XYZ file of C-alpha atoms in Angstrom:
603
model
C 156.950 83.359 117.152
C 159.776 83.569 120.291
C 157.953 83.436 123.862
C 157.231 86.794 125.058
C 157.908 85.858 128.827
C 160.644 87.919 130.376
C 163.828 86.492 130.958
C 164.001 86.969 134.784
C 167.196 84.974 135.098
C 169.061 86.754 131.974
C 167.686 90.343 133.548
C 169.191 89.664 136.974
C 172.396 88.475 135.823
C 172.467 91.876 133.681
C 171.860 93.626 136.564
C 174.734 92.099 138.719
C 177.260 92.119 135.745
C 177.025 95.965 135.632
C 177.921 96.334 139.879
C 181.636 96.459 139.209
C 181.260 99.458 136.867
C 179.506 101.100 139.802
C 181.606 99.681 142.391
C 184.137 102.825 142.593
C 181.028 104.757 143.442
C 179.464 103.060 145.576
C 182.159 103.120 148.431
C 181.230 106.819 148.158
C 177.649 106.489 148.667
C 176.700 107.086 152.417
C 175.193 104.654 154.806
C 171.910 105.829 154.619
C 171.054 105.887 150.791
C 172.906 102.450 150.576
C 169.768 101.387 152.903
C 167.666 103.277 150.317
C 169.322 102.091 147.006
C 169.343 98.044 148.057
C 165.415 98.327 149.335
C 164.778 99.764 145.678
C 166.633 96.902 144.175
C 164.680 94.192 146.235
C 161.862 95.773 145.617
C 162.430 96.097 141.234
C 163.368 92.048 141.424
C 160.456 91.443 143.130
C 158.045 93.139 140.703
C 159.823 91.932 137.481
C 159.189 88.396 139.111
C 155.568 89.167 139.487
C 154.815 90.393 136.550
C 156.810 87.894 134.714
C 153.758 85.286 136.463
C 151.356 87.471 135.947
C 151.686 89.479 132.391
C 153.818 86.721 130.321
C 150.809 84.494 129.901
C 148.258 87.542 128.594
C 151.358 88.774 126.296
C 151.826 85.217 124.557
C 147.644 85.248 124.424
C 147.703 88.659 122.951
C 150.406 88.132 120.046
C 149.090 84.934 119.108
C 145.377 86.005 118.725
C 147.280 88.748 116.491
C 146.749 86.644 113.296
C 142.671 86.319 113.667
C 141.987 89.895 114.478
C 139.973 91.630 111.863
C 142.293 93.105 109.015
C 141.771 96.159 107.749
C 142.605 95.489 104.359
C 140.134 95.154 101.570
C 139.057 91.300 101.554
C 139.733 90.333 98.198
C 143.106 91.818 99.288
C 143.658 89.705 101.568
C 141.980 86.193 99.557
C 144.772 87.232 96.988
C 147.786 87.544 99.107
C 146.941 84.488 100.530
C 146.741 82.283 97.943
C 149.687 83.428 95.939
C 151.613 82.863 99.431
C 149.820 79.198 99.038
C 150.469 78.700 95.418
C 154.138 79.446 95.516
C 154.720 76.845 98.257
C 153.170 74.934 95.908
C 155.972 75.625 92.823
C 158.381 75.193 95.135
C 157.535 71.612 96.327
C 158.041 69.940 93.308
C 160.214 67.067 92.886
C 163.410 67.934 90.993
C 163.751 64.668 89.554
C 162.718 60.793 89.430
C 164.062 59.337 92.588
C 162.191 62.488 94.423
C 159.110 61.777 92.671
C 159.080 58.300 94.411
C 159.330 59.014 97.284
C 156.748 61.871 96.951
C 154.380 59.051 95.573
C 155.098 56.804 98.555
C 154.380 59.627 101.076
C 151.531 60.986 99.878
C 149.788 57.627 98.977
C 151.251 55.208 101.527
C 152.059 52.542 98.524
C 154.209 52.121 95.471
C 153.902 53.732 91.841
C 152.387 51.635 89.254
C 154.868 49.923 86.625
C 156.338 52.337 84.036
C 156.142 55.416 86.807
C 159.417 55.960 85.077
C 157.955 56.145 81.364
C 155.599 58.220 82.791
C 157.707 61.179 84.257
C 160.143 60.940 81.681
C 156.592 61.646 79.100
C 155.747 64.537 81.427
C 159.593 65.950 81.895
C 159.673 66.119 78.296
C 156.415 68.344 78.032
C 158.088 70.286 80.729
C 154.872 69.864 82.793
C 154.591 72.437 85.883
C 153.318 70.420 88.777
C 155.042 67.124 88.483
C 153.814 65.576 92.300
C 150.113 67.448 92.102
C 147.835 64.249 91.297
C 145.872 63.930 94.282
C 142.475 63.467 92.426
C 143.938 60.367 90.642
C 144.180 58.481 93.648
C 141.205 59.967 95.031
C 139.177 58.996 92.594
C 140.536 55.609 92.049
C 140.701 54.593 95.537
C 136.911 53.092 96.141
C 137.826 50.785 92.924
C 140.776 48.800 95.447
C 137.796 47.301 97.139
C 136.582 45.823 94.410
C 138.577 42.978 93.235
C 139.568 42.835 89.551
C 137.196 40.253 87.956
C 134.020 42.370 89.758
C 135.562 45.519 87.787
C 136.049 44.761 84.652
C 132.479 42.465 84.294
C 130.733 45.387 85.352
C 132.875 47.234 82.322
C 131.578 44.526 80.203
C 127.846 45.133 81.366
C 127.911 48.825 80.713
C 129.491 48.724 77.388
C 126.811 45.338 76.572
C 124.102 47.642 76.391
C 123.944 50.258 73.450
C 120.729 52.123 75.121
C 123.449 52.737 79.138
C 125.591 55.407 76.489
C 129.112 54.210 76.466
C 131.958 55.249 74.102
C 133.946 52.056 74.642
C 137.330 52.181 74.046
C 139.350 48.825 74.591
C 143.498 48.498 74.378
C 145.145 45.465 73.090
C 148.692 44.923 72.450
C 149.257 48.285 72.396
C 146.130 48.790 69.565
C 143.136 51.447 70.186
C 139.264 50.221 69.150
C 136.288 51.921 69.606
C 132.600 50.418 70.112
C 129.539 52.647 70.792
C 129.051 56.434 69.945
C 130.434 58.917 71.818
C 129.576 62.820 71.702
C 129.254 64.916 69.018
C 128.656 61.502 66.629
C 126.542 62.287 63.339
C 125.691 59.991 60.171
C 126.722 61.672 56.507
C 124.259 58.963 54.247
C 125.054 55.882 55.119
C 128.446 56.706 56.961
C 128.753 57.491 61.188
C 131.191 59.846 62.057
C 132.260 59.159 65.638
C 132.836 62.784 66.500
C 135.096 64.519 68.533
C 134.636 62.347 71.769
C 136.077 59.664 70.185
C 138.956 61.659 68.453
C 139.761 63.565 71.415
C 140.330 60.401 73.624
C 142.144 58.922 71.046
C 144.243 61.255 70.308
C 145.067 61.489 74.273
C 146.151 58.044 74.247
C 147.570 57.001 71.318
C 150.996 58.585 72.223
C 151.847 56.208 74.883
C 149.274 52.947 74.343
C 152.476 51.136 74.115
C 153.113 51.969 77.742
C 149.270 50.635 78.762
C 148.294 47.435 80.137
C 145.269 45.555 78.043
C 142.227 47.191 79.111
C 138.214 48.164 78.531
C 136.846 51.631 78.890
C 133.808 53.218 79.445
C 133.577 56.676 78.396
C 130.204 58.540 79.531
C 128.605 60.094 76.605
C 126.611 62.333 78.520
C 127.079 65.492 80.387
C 126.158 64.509 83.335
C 128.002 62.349 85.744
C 126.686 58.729 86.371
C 127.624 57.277 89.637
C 126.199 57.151 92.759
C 127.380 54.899 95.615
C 125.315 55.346 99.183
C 127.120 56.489 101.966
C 127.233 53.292 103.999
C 128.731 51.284 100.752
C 131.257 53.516 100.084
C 132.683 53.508 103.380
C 133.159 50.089 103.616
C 134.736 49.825 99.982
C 136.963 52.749 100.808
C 138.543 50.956 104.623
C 138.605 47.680 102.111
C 140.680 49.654 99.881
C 142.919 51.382 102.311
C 143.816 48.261 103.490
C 144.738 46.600 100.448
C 146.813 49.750 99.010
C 148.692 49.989 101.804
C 149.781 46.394 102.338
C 151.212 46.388 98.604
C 155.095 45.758 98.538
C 157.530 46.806 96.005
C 156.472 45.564 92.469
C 158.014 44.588 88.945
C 158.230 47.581 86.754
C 155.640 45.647 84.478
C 152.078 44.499 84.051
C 150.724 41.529 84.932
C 149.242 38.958 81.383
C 146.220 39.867 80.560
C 143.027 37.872 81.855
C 141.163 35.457 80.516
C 138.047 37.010 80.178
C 139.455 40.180 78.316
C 138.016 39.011 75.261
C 139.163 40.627 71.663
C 137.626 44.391 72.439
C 136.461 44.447 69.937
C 132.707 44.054 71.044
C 130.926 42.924 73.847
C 128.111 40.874 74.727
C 124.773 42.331 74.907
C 123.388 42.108 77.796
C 119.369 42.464 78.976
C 119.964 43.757 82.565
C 121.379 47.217 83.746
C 122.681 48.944 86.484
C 121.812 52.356 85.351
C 118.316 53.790 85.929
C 116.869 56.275 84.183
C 115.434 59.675 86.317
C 116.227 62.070 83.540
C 113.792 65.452 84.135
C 112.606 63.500 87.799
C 113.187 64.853 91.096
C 116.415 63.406 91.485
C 118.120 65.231 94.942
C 117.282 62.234 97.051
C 119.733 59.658 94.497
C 122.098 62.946 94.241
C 122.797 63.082 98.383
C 122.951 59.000 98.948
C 126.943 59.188 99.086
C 126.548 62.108 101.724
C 127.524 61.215 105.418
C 124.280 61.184 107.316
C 126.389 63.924 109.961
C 126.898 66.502 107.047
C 124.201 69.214 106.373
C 123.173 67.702 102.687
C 122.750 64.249 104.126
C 120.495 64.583 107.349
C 117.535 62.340 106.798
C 115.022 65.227 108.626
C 116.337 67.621 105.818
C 116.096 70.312 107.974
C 119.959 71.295 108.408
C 121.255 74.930 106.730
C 124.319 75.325 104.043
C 127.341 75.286 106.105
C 128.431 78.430 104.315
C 131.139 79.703 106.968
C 133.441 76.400 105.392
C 133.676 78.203 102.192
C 133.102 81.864 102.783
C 133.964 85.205 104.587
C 132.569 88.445 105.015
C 128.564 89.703 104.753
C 128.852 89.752 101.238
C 130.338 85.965 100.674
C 133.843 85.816 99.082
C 134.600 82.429 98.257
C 137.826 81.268 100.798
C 137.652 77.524 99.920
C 136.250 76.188 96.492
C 137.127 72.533 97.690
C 133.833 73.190 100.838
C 132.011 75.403 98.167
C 131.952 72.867 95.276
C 130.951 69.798 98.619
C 127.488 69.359 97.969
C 127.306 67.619 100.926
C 127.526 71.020 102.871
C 124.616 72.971 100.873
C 121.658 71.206 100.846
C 119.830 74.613 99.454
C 121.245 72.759 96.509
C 118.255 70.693 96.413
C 116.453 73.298 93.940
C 119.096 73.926 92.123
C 120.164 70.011 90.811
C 116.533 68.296 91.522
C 116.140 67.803 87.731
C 119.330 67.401 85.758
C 118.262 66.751 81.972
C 119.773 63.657 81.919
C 120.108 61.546 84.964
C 121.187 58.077 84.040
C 122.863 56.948 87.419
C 123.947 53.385 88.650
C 124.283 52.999 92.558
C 126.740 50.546 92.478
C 130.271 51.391 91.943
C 131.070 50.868 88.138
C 134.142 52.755 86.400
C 132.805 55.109 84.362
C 135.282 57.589 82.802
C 133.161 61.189 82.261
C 134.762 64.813 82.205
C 133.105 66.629 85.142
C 131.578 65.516 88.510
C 129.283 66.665 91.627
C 131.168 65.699 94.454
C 128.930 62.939 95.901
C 129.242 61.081 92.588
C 132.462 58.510 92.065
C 132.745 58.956 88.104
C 136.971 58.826 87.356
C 137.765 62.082 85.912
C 139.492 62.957 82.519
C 140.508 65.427 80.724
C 137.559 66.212 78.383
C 137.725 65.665 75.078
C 135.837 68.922 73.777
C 138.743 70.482 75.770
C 140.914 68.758 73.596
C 139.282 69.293 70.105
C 139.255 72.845 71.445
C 135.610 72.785 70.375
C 135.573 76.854 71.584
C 138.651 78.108 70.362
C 140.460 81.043 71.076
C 142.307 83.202 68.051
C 144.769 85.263 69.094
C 144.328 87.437 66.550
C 140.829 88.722 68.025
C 142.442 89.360 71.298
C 141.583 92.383 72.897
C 144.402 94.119 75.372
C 143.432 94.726 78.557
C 143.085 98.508 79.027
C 140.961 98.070 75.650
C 138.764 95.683 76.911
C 135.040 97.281 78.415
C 134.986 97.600 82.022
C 131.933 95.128 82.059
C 130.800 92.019 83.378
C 129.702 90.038 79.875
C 127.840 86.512 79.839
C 125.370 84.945 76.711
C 124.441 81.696 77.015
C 121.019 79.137 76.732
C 119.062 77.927 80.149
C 121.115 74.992 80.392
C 121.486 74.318 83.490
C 118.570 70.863 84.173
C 115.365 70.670 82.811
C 112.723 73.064 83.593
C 108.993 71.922 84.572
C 106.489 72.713 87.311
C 107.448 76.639 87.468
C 111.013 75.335 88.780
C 113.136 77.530 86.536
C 114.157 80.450 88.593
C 115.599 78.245 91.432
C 117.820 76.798 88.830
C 121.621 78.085 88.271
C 121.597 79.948 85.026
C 118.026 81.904 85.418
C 118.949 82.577 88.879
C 122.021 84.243 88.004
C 120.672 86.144 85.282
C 117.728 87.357 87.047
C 119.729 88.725 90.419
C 122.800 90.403 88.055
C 120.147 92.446 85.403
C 117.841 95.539 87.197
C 115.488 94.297 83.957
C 114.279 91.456 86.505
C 115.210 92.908 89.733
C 115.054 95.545 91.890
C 116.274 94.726 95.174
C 119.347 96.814 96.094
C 122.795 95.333 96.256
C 125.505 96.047 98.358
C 129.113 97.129 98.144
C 132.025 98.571 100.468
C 132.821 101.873 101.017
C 136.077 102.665 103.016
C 134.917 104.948 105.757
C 138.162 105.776 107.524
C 141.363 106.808 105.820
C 141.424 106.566 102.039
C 145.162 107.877 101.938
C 146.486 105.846 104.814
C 145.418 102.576 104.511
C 146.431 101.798 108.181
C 143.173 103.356 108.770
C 141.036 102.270 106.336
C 137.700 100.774 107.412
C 135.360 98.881 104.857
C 132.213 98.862 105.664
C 128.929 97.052 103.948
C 126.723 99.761 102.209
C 123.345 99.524 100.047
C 123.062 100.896 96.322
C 121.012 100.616 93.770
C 120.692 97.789 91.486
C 120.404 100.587 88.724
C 124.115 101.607 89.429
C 125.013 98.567 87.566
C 122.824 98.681 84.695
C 125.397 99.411 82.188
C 128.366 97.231 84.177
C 126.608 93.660 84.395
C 125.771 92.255 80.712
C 124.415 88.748 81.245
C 122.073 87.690 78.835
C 120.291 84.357 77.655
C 120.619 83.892 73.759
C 118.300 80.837 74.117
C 115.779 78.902 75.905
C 115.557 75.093 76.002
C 115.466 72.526 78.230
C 112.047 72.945 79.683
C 108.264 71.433 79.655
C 106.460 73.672 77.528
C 104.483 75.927 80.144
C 108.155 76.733 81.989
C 109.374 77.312 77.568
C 106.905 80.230 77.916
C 106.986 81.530 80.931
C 111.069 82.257 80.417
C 109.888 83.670 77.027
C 108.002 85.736 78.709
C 110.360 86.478 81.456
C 113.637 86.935 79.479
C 114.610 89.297 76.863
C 116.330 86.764 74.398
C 119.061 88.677 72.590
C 120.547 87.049 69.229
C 123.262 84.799 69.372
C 126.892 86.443 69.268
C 130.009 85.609 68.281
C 132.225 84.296 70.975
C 134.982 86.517 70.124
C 132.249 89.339 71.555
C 132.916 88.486 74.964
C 137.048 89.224 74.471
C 135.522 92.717 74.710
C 135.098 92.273 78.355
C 137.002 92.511 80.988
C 134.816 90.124 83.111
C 134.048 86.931 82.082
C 131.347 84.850 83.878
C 131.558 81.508 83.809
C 128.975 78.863 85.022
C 127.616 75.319 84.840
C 125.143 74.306 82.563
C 124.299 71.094 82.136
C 127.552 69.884 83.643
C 130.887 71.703 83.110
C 131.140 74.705 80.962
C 132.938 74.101 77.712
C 134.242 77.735 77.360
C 136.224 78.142 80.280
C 139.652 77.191 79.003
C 139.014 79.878 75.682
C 138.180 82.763 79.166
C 141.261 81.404 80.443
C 143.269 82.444 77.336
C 141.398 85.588 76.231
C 143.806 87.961 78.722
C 139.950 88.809 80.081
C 139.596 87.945 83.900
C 136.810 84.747 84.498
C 134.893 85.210 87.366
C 133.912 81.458 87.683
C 130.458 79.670 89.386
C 131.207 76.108 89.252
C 129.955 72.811 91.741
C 131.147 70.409 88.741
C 134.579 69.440 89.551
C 137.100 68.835 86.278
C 140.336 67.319 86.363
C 142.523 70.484 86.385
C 141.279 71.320 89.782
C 144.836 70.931 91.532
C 146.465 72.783 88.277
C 144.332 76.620 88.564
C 144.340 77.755 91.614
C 141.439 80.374 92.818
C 142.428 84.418 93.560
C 145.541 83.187 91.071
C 144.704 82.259 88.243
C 140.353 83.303 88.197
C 138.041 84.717 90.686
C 135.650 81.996 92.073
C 132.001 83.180 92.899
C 129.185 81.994 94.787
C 125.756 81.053 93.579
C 124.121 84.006 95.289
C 126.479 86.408 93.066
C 126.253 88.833 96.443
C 129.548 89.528 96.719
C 129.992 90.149 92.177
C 129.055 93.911 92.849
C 131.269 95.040 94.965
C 134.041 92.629 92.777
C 133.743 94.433 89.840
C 133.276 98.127 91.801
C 136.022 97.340 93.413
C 138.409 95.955 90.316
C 137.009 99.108 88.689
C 137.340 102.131 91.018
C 140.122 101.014 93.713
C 143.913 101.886 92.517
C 145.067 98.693 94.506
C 141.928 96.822 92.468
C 142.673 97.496 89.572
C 146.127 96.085 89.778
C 145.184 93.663 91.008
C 142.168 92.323 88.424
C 144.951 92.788 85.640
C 147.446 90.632 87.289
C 144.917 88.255 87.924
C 144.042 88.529 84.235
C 147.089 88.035 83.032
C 148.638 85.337 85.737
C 145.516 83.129 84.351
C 146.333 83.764 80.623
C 149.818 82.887 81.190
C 149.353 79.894 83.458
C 146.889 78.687 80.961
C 149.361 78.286 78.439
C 151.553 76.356 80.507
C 149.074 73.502 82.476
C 145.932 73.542 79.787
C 147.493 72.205 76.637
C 146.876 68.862 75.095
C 150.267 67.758 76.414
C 148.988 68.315 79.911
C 146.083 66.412 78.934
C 148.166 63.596 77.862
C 150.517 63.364 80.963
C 147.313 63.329 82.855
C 145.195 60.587 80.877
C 149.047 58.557 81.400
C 149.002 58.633 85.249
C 145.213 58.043 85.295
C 145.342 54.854 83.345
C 148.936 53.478 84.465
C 147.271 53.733 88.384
C-alpha cells in the first residue's frame, strides 16, 4: 500500500505554480487584503506541515490495521476466498519445464536432485501430473534418515524384515526385479495356497512401471494401520542438524546410482533375527510413547501435563472453523488428545529411527509416507453409474461406520473419536443445545450484515445429521456392552447409500479412513475429521477441494445451516462439491500414485 503521508513539498510547489495564473489579479488587489491574503497563506503552510507530523503516522496505522479488523462477511466466506486466493498461487508456481524444476528442487531443498530427476519428470509430464514442484513431505519425511549413515539404515531394514512376528511386507529390488517376503494386508490362505492380498499387489503394481529406474534396495512395508515410529524429541533433533548438514554440503552428482553394497544380500529373504526394536503396547495406555518426539516447549510435550490445546493456531471464531489443518492435525499442540489416542488397537512402535514405509501418520511419528495401497486397489470404489446429482442429493449430513477408532476398555469409549462424534451430532444421545449464526443486521445489504452466535435446539437437527454406527468392535467386553447399550446399531448399508447425501463425514478410525477418495468422487461434499496425515496432503487443499472439521464438531451445525439456508451458501457448498470431484480426478489416480512412489524412492 503507497504511504499515506502528505506530500508537503509536491503541495507547495502546486501552490506556487498556480501564482502566475493569478498574477494579473493580484496587482489589482489592494494593500490591505494583500496583508490579509499572504497571513492566510503562511498560516495554511503552516498547518499542512503540522498535520503532515502529526496525522501521517495515525493514517499509515489506521490503513494498515485495515486488514485485521473484524469482517463482516460470513466466516466460511471468508476461509473460502482465502484459500482459493492461496491455491491459485499455488497452480501458478509450477515449473514449466525440466531446467525450472531444478532449480525449484535446489531452492526449496538447499541440495541437488537424486540421479534420474530427469526420468522422473519426464514419468510425471507424461501423466500430465498437476503440481509438478509440490513434494515437500518427501523431503520432510526423509530428512531424519541423512543422519543416519547408510550401513545403520539398511541393517536396521534387515532386522525388521528378520522377524516374521515385527509385521513387515518386505519388498526388495534387484536388477530392476520386484520380490516379496512376509504378508502384507488383506493376505488370506485358499487350502494350502497364501494369497498375498492387495497390499502386496497395490505396491507392486506402483512400482513395477519404473523399477528399471530404482537403485537395489529393501523395503519395509507396515502391515498395520497404525503408524510405527517414534523417535524422542532430544534424538531427533540431533539426527535432523546431522542431516542438515550433510544435505546441504552435497555437490553436483552423476545422473546414476552408486553399485550396490555388499551386504545387500539376494532379497530374497533375510536372516531371522531374536532381538527387536519394536515393542508391543497394543490396547495399553500409550500417550506417554505417542508425545516423546514433542518439543518439551509445545503444549503436548510439557512434562507437568498441565498446558491447554493451543487451539487459536488452527481455528477462528466461537464456534471453531478450522483455518490451518497443518496446526490442527500437530498433535503436539492438543494434548486433550491424550483421551482420544491413549489406546490405539495396535501399537507396535520402535523408538529408534527405522524406515518403515506405512500409509498414514500422527505427526510426532517419523513413518515415510506412501500412497496406500487400498487406495490403489480402490478397495471402496466409486460407480459412476450410482451417482447422484447434486440438487438430487438429501440435504443431510450422512455417516455409518464401526467404533474403530482404538480399543475400548475401562469405560474409555466416549472420549474416543468415533463415539464422540456420534454422540454430540444425534439428539438420541444428547441434549445440550448447539449453536449457529444468525445475521442480525442487514440481510439485503451485506455491507451491514452482522453474524452473531445464537443457541438452538439440538432437536432442529434431528432429521439433518444422520451419523450412525453399523457396528461395535474393538473393545473389552464390559465397554462391548455398554456401547450396545448406548448405541442404536442400524444394519449395514450399501456404500452407494451415502451418494444420497449431500454431506459426507469423514473420520479416522483406526488410522486413515479408506473411503475418503470414493467421497471425493461421489460429486457429494466431505466434511473431513482427520489427525492422520496421508501423502496427498500438499495435493487437496482445505475450503477447495473438502471442508475440514474439528473434533468438537461445534462449528458442523451452523456448516450445514448455513450451506442449506444462505443463497451465498449454497453456492458455495456446490462449488466446493464439485471443485473436489473434479480435482479428484486429476491428482488421486494411480498415475499420481506412481509419480509419487518414483520421487519417494529415487530421494
Amino acid at each position: 500500500m503507497k504511504s499515506t503521508s502528505f506530500r508537503v513539498p509536491q503541495l507547495i510547489w502546486a501552490l506556487l505554480h498556480r501564482i502566475p495564473e493569478v498574477g494579473g489579479h493580484w496587482a489589482k488587489v489592494s494593500r490591505k487584503r494583500k496583508t490579509f491574503y499572504t497571513l492566510v497563506g503562511l498560516a495554511l503552510v503552516c498547518s499542512i506541515l503540522l498535520l503532515d507530523s502529526f496525522y501521517a503516522p495515525r493514517v499509515r496505522t489506521y490503513f494498515a490495521t485495515l486488514g485485521s479488523r473484524p469482517s463482516i462477511e460470513h466466516p466460511v466466506h471468508q476461509l473460502v476466498a482465502s484459500a482459493d486466493n492461496e491455491f491459485d498461487a499455488v497452480l501458478k508456481r509450477q515449473s514449466k519445464g525440466l531446467v525450472e524444476a531444478v532449480i525449484e528442487y535446489k531452492r526449496r531443498y538447499k541440495t541437488c536432485p537424486p540421479p534420474h530427476f530427469d526420468e522422473w519428470y519426464a514419468f510425471a509430464i507424461e501423466r500430465e501430473v498437476q503440481l509438478i514442484d509440490e513434494f515437500d513431505g518427501i523431503y520432510h519425511f526423509l530428512l531424519p534418515f541423512w543422519g543416519l549413515e547408510p550401513s545403520v539404515i539398511r541393517e536396521r531394514t534387515r532386522e525388521a524384515l528378520g522377524r516374521e512376528d515385527n509385521f513387515f511386507l518386505g519388498i526388495s529390488i534387484r536388477d530392476s526385479q520386484l520380490r516379496t517376503t512376509g504378508k502384507g494386508q488383506g493376505w488370506h490362505q485358499v487350502n494350502e495356497t497364501v494369497l498375498l492380498g492387495f497390499q502386496v499387489d497395490g505396491i507392486l503394481g506402483m512400482i513395477e512401471n519404473f523399477a528399471k529406474w530404482l537403485p537395489d534396495m529393501d523395503l519395509a512395508f507396515n502391515a498395520h494401520d497404525e503408524p510405527r515410529v517414534i523417535v524422542p524429541h532430544e534424538d531427533l533433533e540431533v539426527l535432523l542438524e546431522t542431516a542438515r548438514r550433510h544435505t546441504h554440503s552435497i555437490k553436483p552428482i552423476r545422473n546414476k546410482f552408486s553399485t550396490s553394497p555388499v551386504d545387500m544380500g539376494s532379497g530374497e529373504s533375510y536372516p531371522e533375527v531374536i532381538h527387536t526394536r519394536f515393542a508391543n503396547l497394543g490396547h495399553q495406555l500409550s500417550w506417554s510413547h505417542t508425545r516423546l518426539s514433542c518439543p518439551p516447549s509445545s503444549p503436548a510435550g510439557n512434562p507437568a501435563g498441565s498446558s491447554s490445546d493451543d487451539v487459536k493456531s488452527y481455528s477462528t471464531h466461537s464456534l471453531g472453523f478450522i483455518t490451518n489443518t497443518t496446526a490442527f492435525s500437530d498433535i503436539c499442540l492438543s494434548p486433550s488428545l491424550n483421551s482420544t489416542f491413549d489406546r490405539l488397537n495396535s501399537y507396535h512402535v520402535s523408538l529408534d529411527l527405522v524406515p518403515v514405509f506405512s500409509p498414514s501418520k500422527l505427526s510426532s511419528f517419523q513413518d515415510i509416507l506412501y500412497p496406500s495401497a487400498w487406495y490403489y486397489e480402490e478397495k471402496v470404489h466409486y460407480g459412476a453409474e450410482t451417482s447422484v446429482p447434486w440438487d438430487q442429493k438429501d440435504p443431510r449430513l450422512y455417516w455409518r461406520g464401526s467404533t474403530s477408532s482404538g480399543f475400548a476398555q475401562d469405560g474409555s469409549w466416549p472420549n474416543m473419536l468415533r463415539q464422540s462424534v456420534a454422540m454430540r451430532l444425534n439428539s438420541t444421545y444428547s441434549t445440550d443445545p448447539v449453536h449457529v449464526l444468525e445475521n442480525t443486521g442487514s440481510s439485503s445489504n451485506p455491507s451491514r450484515a452482522n453474524w452473531s452466535s445464537q443457541e438452538v435446539p439440538c432437536t432442529d437437527f434431528t432429521n439433518v445429521f444422520d451419523v450412525q454406527f453399523s457396528e461395535i468392535k474393538n473393545c473389552a467386553e464390559a465397554d462391548c456392552k455398554a456401547q450396545l447399550d448406548f448405541f442404536k446399531v442400524t444394519e449395514r448399508a450399501p456404500q452407494e447409500e451415502a451418494w444420497k447425501a449431500r454431506y459426507l463425514l469423514d473420520m479416522d478410525g483406526n488410522a486413515f479412513s479408506g473411503r475418503f477418495y470414493a467421497f471425493m468422487r461421489s460429486h457429494s461434499l466431505p466434511l473431513k475429521l482427520t489427525y492422520f496425515r496421508e501423502w496427498h496432503w500438499e495435493r487437496l487443499r482445505p475450503w477447495v477441494h473438502f471442508v475440514p472439521i474439528s473434533r468438537g464438531v461445534h462449528e458442523v451445525p451452523e456448516l450445514v445451516r448455513y450451506f442449506e439456508e444462505e443463497e451465498e451458501g449454497q453456492e458455495t457448498a456446490s462449488r466446493l462439491a464439485q471443485s473436489g470431484h473434479q480435482w479428484a480426478g486429476k491428482v488421486l489416480r494411480k498415475e499420481d500414485m506412481e509419480v509419487w512412489m518414483f520421487r519417494l524412492l529415487l530421494e
